[in-house]
Amino acid sequence: MQLSVTKANQLKPKPDDSKLGFGLIFTDHMLNMDYSIEKGWYNPRIEPYAPMMMDPSTMVLHYGQAIFEGLKAFRTDSGAVQMFRAKDNIARMNRSAQLLCIPQLDEAVVLDGLKQLLSIEKGWVPKAAGTSLYIRPTLIATDPFLGVRASYTYRFFIILCPVGAYYAEGFNPVKILVTKEHVRAVRGGIGEAKTPGNYAASLLAGEKAHKAGYTQVLWLDGVEQKYIEEVGSMNIFFVIDNEVITPMLNGSILPGITRDSVIKLAQKWNLKVAERKISIDELMNAHASGKLQEVFGSGTAAVISPVGELKYGDKVLKIGDGKVGAMAQKFFKAITDIQYGKVKDELGWIETI
Ligand SMILES: *Cc1c(COP(=O)(O)O)cnc(C)c1O
């Protein structure tokens, strides 16, 4: 497929690497591509970053038929730019598409378009330690129509934003509130798709947690409120009796790529690792018997997010000694070393631009 390129007449000033936040600044160009039933995916194009005109009846605004991805590109010490597991993100987007009745993307076309966009925007990949260029592929239903059915037309786009070091203030454990009041998703629903609706469903519980002084919510399963699913918008890991445990994918848990990276590294290091059901009661018992060594979240934004405290009902669990656990530290270093090109990419996770 031929990709056309229209360059911006005027380029934006680049921000100071040391003052970057998250999701506030966008680069000069974006990738757009459209879909219709007659043409399939057509007109992939790199254009100046710009607002989109939309009819107020555009279906995505009313029925939420949308999916997205989140991945990153990194600047290595030699100045090169590389992406982490981009093929896996594009493949996951197609799995999300299936669940929301959105037509499949040609994964090779998307990867190629993304690489071309990045080579144009290379100068936007920040250099300071811990910074990166966040990549947000998005796909929305665009029929101007009111009525519940899958749209006949779609827009796919990719936008980019330079982001600061997630742990600018230090790699410190966070406090998590286990919610029994709200659920994020249920089996048979769209919990395993990366779709805006799941985020909308998580807001109220998140606000309540913040008000109570907690950073994130630990979600239990939507059926029995018994088994642990995820933490905030991250997957979750426990180290119990020297075994690394994460809830098995069950249809309502998002299959995180960082989650998969942790599992693959644990296997490579010959650690005991299990993907299985784990109930909140088992976790409480492991803590009571002194066997719960570590808890940490995994996701693209933070990579690894150590948990120092869990509150469930009126019980408060202090995890470890209040510092980052050895395992969390080890996974964080191993993954970021690969991302920033500090070690050889033995697992085939890097896509060079
Ligand atoms: C994106 C996401 C994750 C983490 O996935 P990564 O691929 O590791 O970034 C976990 N849970 C939810 C709900 C998510 O949306």
JSON list of N, CA, C and O and ligand atoms in Angstrom, two decimals, residues 68-70 89 92 184 191 193-194 198-199 230-235 254-259 298-301, ligand 1:
[
{"chain": "A", "resi": 68, "resn": "PHE", "atom": "N", "xyz": [-7.63, 1.23, 21.25]},
{"chain": "A", "resi": 68, "resn": "PHE", "atom": "CA", "xyz": [-6.36, 1.95, 21.16]},
{"chain": "A", "resi": 68, "resn": "PHE", "atom": "C", "xyz": [-5.22, 1.05, 21.61]},
{"chain": "A", "resi": 68, "resn": "PHE", "atom": "O", "xyz": [-5.43, -0.08, 22.05]},
{"chain": "A", "resi": 69, "resn": "GLU", "atom": "N", "xyz": [-4.01, 1.56, 21.47]},
{"chain": "A", "resi": 69, "resn": "GLU", "atom": "CA", "xyz": [-2.82, 0.87, 21.94]},
{"chain": "A", "resi": 69, "resn": "GLU", "atom": "C", "xyz": [-1.91, 1.88, 22.61]},
{"chain": "A", "resi": 69, "resn": "GLU", "atom": "O", "xyz": [-2.11, 3.09, 22.48]},
{"chain": "A", "resi": 70, "resn": "GLY", "atom": "N", "xyz": [-0.92, 1.39, 23.31]},
{"chain": "A", "resi": 70, "resn": "GLY", "atom": "CA", "xyz": [0.07, 2.26, 23.93]},
{"chain": "A", "resi": 70, "resn": "GLY", "atom": "C", "xyz": [1.40, 1.55, 23.92]},
{"chain": "A", "resi": 70, "resn": "GLY", "atom": "O", "xyz": [1.51, 0.43, 24.44]},
{"chain": "A", "resi": 89, "resn": "ASN", "atom": "N", "xyz": [2.00, -5.16, 20.01]},
{"chain": "A", "resi": 89, "resn": "ASN", "atom": "CA", "xyz": [0.93, -4.18, 20.21]},
{"chain": "A", "resi": 89, "resn": "ASN", "atom": "C", "xyz": [-0.04, -4.16, 19.03]},
{"chain": "A", "resi": 89, "resn": "ASN", "atom": "O", "xyz": [-1.25, -4.07, 19.21]},
{"chain": "A", "resi": 92, "resn": "ARG", "atom": "N", "xyz": [-2.19, -7.19, 19.16]},
{"chain": "A", "resi": 92, "resn": "ARG", "atom": "CA", "xyz": [-3.21, -7.06, 20.20]},
{"chain": "A", "resi": 92, "resn": "ARG", "atom": "C", "xyz": [-4.33, -6.13, 19.75]},
{"chain": "A", "resi": 92, "resn": "ARG", "atom": "O", "xyz": [-5.50, -6.35, 20.06]},
{"chain": "A", "resi": 184, "resn": "ARG", "atom": "N", "xyz": [-14.31, -3.79, 37.10]},
{"chain": "A", "resi": 184, "resn": "ARG", "atom": "CA", "xyz": [-13.84, -3.16, 35.86]},
{"chain": "A", "resi": 184, "resn": "ARG", "atom": "C", "xyz": [-14.46, -3.85, 34.63]},
{"chain": "A", "resi": 184, "resn": "ARG", "atom": "O", "xyz": [-14.84, -3.21, 33.67]},
{"chain": "A", "resi": 191, "resn": "GLY", "atom": "N", "xyz": [-13.37, -6.86, 28.67]},
{"chain": "A", "resi": 191, "resn": "GLY", "atom": "CA", "xyz": [-12.25, -6.60, 29.57]},
{"chain": "A", "resi": 191, "resn": "GLY", "atom": "C", "xyz": [-10.89, -6.87, 28.96]},
{"chain": "A", "resi": 191, "resn": "GLY", "atom": "O", "xyz": [-9.92, -6.21, 29.29]},
{"chain": "A", "resi": 193, "resn": "ALA", "atom": "N", "xyz": [-10.12, -6.37, 25.86]},
{"chain": "A", "resi": 193, "resn": "ALA", "atom": "CA", "xyz": [-9.85, -5.43, 24.76]},
{"chain": "A", "resi": 193, "resn": "ALA", "atom": "C", "xyz": [-9.34, -4.12, 25.34]},
{"chain": "A", "resi": 193, "resn": "ALA", "atom": "O", "xyz": [-9.77, -3.70, 26.41]},
{"chain": "A", "resi": 194, "resn": "LYS", "atom": "N", "xyz": [-8.44, -3.46, 24.59]},
{"chain": "A", "resi": 194, "resn": "LYS", "atom": "CA", "xyz": [-7.99, -2.14, 25.03]},
{"chain": "A", "resi": 194, "resn": "LYS", "atom": "C", "xyz": [-8.94, -1.14, 24.40]},
{"chain": "A", "resi": 194, "resn": "LYS", "atom": "O", "xyz": [-8.80, -0.75, 23.25]},
{"chain": "A", "resi": 198, "resn": "ASN", "atom": "N", "xyz": [-13.68, 0.51, 28.99]},
{"chain": "A", "resi": 198, "resn": "ASN", "atom": "CA", "xyz": [-13.14, -0.07, 30.21]},
{"chain": "A", "resi": 198, "resn": "ASN", "atom": "C", "xyz": [-12.54, 1.00, 31.12]},
{"chain": "A", "resi": 198, "resn": "ASN", "atom": "O", "xyz": [-12.54, 0.87, 32.35]},
{"chain": "A", "resi": 199, "resn": "TYR", "atom": "N", "xyz": [-12.01, 2.04, 30.51]},
{"chain": "A", "resi": 199, "resn": "TYR", "atom": "CA", "xyz": [-11.44, 3.13, 31.30]},
{"chain": "A", "resi": 199, "resn": "TYR", "atom": "C", "xyz": [-12.55, 3.97, 31.92]},
{"chain": "A", "resi": 199, "resn": "TYR", "atom": "O", "xyz": [-12.45, 4.37, 33.09]},
{"chain": "A", "resi": 230, "resn": "GLU", "atom": "N", "xyz": [-6.57, -7.18, 38.13]},
{"chain": "A", "resi": 230, "resn": "GLU", "atom": "CA", "xyz": [-5.57, -6.20, 37.69]},
{"chain": "A", "resi": 230, "resn": "GLU", "atom": "C", "xyz": [-5.44, -5.11, 38.73]},
{"chain": "A", "resi": 230, "resn": "GLU", "atom": "O", "xyz": [-6.23, -5.03, 39.66]},
{"chain": "A", "resi": 231, "resn": "VAL", "atom": "N", "xyz": [-4.49, -4.22, 38.51]},
{"chain": "A", "resi": 231, "resn": "VAL", "atom": "CA", "xyz": [-4.36, -3.06, 39.39]},
{"chain": "A", "resi": 231, "resn": "VAL", "atom": "C", "xyz": [-4.38, -1.80, 38.53]},
{"chain": "A", "resi": 231, "resn": "VAL", "atom": "O", "xyz": [-3.52, -1.62, 37.67]},
{"chain": "A", "resi": 232, "resn": "GLY", "atom": "N", "xyz": [-5.38, -0.96, 38.76]},
{"chain": "A", "resi": 232, "resn": "GLY", "atom": "CA", "xyz": [-5.52, 0.26, 37.95]},
{"chain": "A", "resi": 232, "resn": "GLY", "atom": "C", "xyz": [-5.59, -0.13, 36.49]},
{"chain": "A", "resi": 232, "resn": "GLY", "atom": "O", "xyz": [-6.43, -0.93, 36.10]},
{"chain": "A", "resi": 233, "resn": "SER", "atom": "N", "xyz": [-4.69, 0.40, 35.68]},
{"chain": "A", "resi": 233, "resn": "SER", "atom": "CA", "xyz": [-4.61, -0.05, 34.29]},
{"chain": "A", "resi": 233, "resn": "SER", "atom": "C", "xyz": [-3.29, -0.77, 34.07]},
{"chain": "A", "resi": 233, "resn": "SER", "atom": "O", "xyz": [-2.61, -0.57, 33.07]},
{"chain": "A", "resi": 234, "resn": "MET", "atom": "N", "xyz": [-2.96, -1.59, 35.04]},
{"chain": "A", "resi": 234, "resn": "MET", "atom": "CA", "xyz": [-1.76, -2.43, 34.93]},
{"chain": "A", "resi": 234, "resn": "MET", "atom": "C", "xyz": [-2.13, -3.86, 35.29]},
{"chain": "A", "resi": 234, "resn": "MET", "atom": "O", "xyz": [-3.11, -4.11, 35.98]},
{"chain": "A", "resi": 235, "resn": "ASN", "atom": "N", "xyz": [-1.29, -4.80, 34.85]},
{"chain": "A", "resi": 235, "resn": "ASN", "atom": "CA", "xyz": [-1.41, -6.18, 35.33]},
{"chain": "A", "resi": 235, "resn": "ASN", "atom": "C", "xyz": [-0.71, -6.27, 36.67]},
{"chain": "A", "resi": 235, "resn": "ASN", "atom": "O", "xyz": [0.01, -5.37, 37.06]},
{"chain": "A", "resi": 254, "resn": "LEU", "atom": "N", "xyz": [-6.76, -7.68, 30.82]},
{"chain": "A", "resi": 254, "resn": "LEU", "atom": "CA", "xyz": [-6.07, -7.19, 29.63]},
{"chain": "A", "resi": 254, "resn": "LEU", "atom": "C", "xyz": [-4.74, -7.94, 29.49]},
{"chain": "A", "resi": 254, "resn": "LEU", "atom": "O", "xyz": [-3.94, -7.96, 30.43]},
{"chain": "A", "resi": 255, "resn": "PRO", "atom": "N", "xyz": [-4.49, -8.55, 28.34]},
{"chain": "A", "resi": 255, "resn": "PRO", "atom": "CA", "xyz": [-3.22, -9.27, 28.16]},
{"chain": "A", "resi": 255, "resn": "PRO", "atom": "C", "xyz": [-2.06, -8.31, 27.93]},
{"chain": "A", "resi": 255, "resn": "PRO", "atom": "O", "xyz": [-1.70, -7.99, 26.80]},
{"chain": "A", "resi": 256, "resn": "GLY", "atom": "N", "xyz": [-1.48, -7.83, 29.00]},
{"chain": "A", "resi": 256, "resn": "GLY", "atom": "CA", "xyz": [-0.41, -6.83, 28.92]},
{"chain": "A", "resi": 256, "resn": "GLY", "atom": "C", "xyz": [0.85, -7.37, 28.29]},
{"chain": "A", "resi": 256, "resn": "GLY", "atom": "O", "xyz": [1.23, -8.52, 28.52]},
{"chain": "A", "resi": 257, "resn": "ILE", "atom": "N", "xyz": [1.50, -6.52, 27.54]},
{"chain": "A", "resi": 257, "resn": "ILE", "atom": "CA", "xyz": [2.75, -6.90, 26.89]},
{"chain": "A", "resi": 257, "resn": "ILE", "atom": "C", "xyz": [3.90, -6.83, 27.91]},
{"chain": "A", "resi": 257, "resn": "ILE", "atom": "O", "xyz": [4.82, -7.64, 27.87]},
{"chain": "A", "resi": 258, "resn": "THR", "atom": "N", "xyz": [3.80, -5.91, 28.87]},
{"chain": "A", "resi": 258, "resn": "THR", "atom": "CA", "xyz": [4.79, -5.88, 29.94]},
{"chain": "A", "resi": 258, "resn": "THR", "atom": "C", "xyz": [4.62, -7.14, 30.81]},
{"chain": "A", "resi": 258, "resn": "THR", "atom": "O", "xyz": [5.61, -7.74, 31.23]},
{"chain": "A", "resi": 259, "resn": "ARG", "atom": "N", "xyz": [3.38, -7.53, 31.06]},
{"chain": "A", "resi": 259, "resn": "ARG", "atom": "CA", "xyz": [3.09, -8.78, 31.79]},
{"chain": "A", "resi": 259, "resn": "ARG", "atom": "C", "xyz": [3.79, -9.95, 31.11]},
{"chain": "A", "resi": 259, "resn": "ARG", "atom": "O", "xyz": [4.47, -10.74, 31.75]},
{"chain": "A", "resi": 298, "resn": "SER", "atom": "N", "xyz": [2.49, -4.12, 36.35]},
{"chain": "A", "resi": 298, "resn": "SER", "atom": "CA", "xyz": [3.28, -4.04, 35.12]},
{"chain": "A", "resi": 298, "resn": "SER", "atom": "C", "xyz": [2.46, -3.37, 34.02]},
{"chain": "A", "resi": 298, "resn": "SER", "atom": "O", "xyz": [1.29, -3.67, 33.85]},
{"chain": "A", "resi": 299, "resn": "GLY", "atom": "N", "xyz": [3.09, -2.44, 33.33]},
{"chain": "A", "resi": 299, "resn": "GLY", "atom": "CA", "xyz": [2.42, -1.77, 32.22]},
{"chain": "A", "resi": 299, "resn": "GLY", "atom": "C", "xyz": [3.40, -0.89, 31.47]},
{"chain": "A", "resi": 299, "resn": "GLY", "atom": "O", "xyz": [4.48, -0.58, 31.99]},
{"chain": "A", "resi": 300, "resn": "THR", "atom": "N", "xyz": [3.04, -0.48, 30.26]},
{"chain": "A", "resi": 300, "resn": "THR", "atom": "CA", "xyz": [3.96, 0.28, 29.41]},
{"chain": "A", "resi": 300, "resn": "THR", "atom": "C", "xyz": [4.40, 1.60, 30.06]},
{"chain": "A", "resi": 300, "resn": "THR", "atom": "O", "xyz": [5.57, 1.96, 29.98]},
{"chain": "A", "resi": 301, "resn": "ALA", "atom": "N", "xyz": [3.49, 2.30, 30.71]},
{"chain": "A", "resi": 301, "resn": "ALA", "atom": "CA", "xyz": [3.82, 3.63, 31.24]},
{"chain": "A", "resi": 301, "resn": "ALA", "atom": "C", "xyz": [4.90, 3.56, 32.32]},
{"chain": "A", "resi": 301, "resn": "ALA", "atom": "O", "xyz": [5.91, 4.24, 32.23]},
{"chain": "B", "resi": 1, "resn": "LIG", "atom": "C1", "xyz": [-2.75, -1.36, 28.61]},
{"chain": "B", "resi": 1, "resn": "LIG", "atom": "C2", "xyz": [-3.25, -2.02, 29.81]},
{"chain": "B", "resi": 1, "resn": "LIG", "atom": "C3", "xyz": [-2.44, -2.85, 30.62]},
{"chain": "B", "resi": 1, "resn": "LIG", "atom": "C4", "xyz": [-0.95, -3.01, 30.41]},
{"chain": "B", "resi": 1, "resn": "LIG", "atom": "O1", "xyz": [-0.60, -3.47, 29.15]},
{"chain": "B", "resi": 1, "resn": "LIG", "atom": "P1", "xyz": [0.85, -3.22, 28.57]},
{"chain": "B", "resi": 1, "resn": "LIG", "atom": "O2", "xyz": [0.81, -3.83, 27.22]},
{"chain": "B", "resi": 1, "resn": "LIG", "atom": "O3", "xyz": [1.81, -3.91, 29.48]},
{"chain": "B", "resi": 1, "resn": "LIG", "atom": "O4", "xyz": [1.06, -1.74, 28.57]},
{"chain": "B", "resi": 1, "resn": "LIG", "atom": "C5", "xyz": [-3.02, -3.49, 31.69]},
{"chain": "B", "resi": 1, "resn": "LIG", "atom": "N1", "xyz": [-4.32, -3.33, 31.99]},
{"chain": "B", "resi": 1, "resn": "LIG", "atom": "C6", "xyz": [-5.13, -2.54, 31.26]},
{"chain": "B", "resi": 1, "resn": "LIG", "atom": "C7", "xyz": [-6.55, -2.41, 31.63]},
{"chain": "B", "resi": 1, "resn": "LIG", "atom": "C8", "xyz": [-4.62, -1.86, 30.14]},
{"chain": "B", "resi": 1, "resn": "LIG", "atom": "O5", "xyz": [-5.42, -1.08, 29.43]}
]
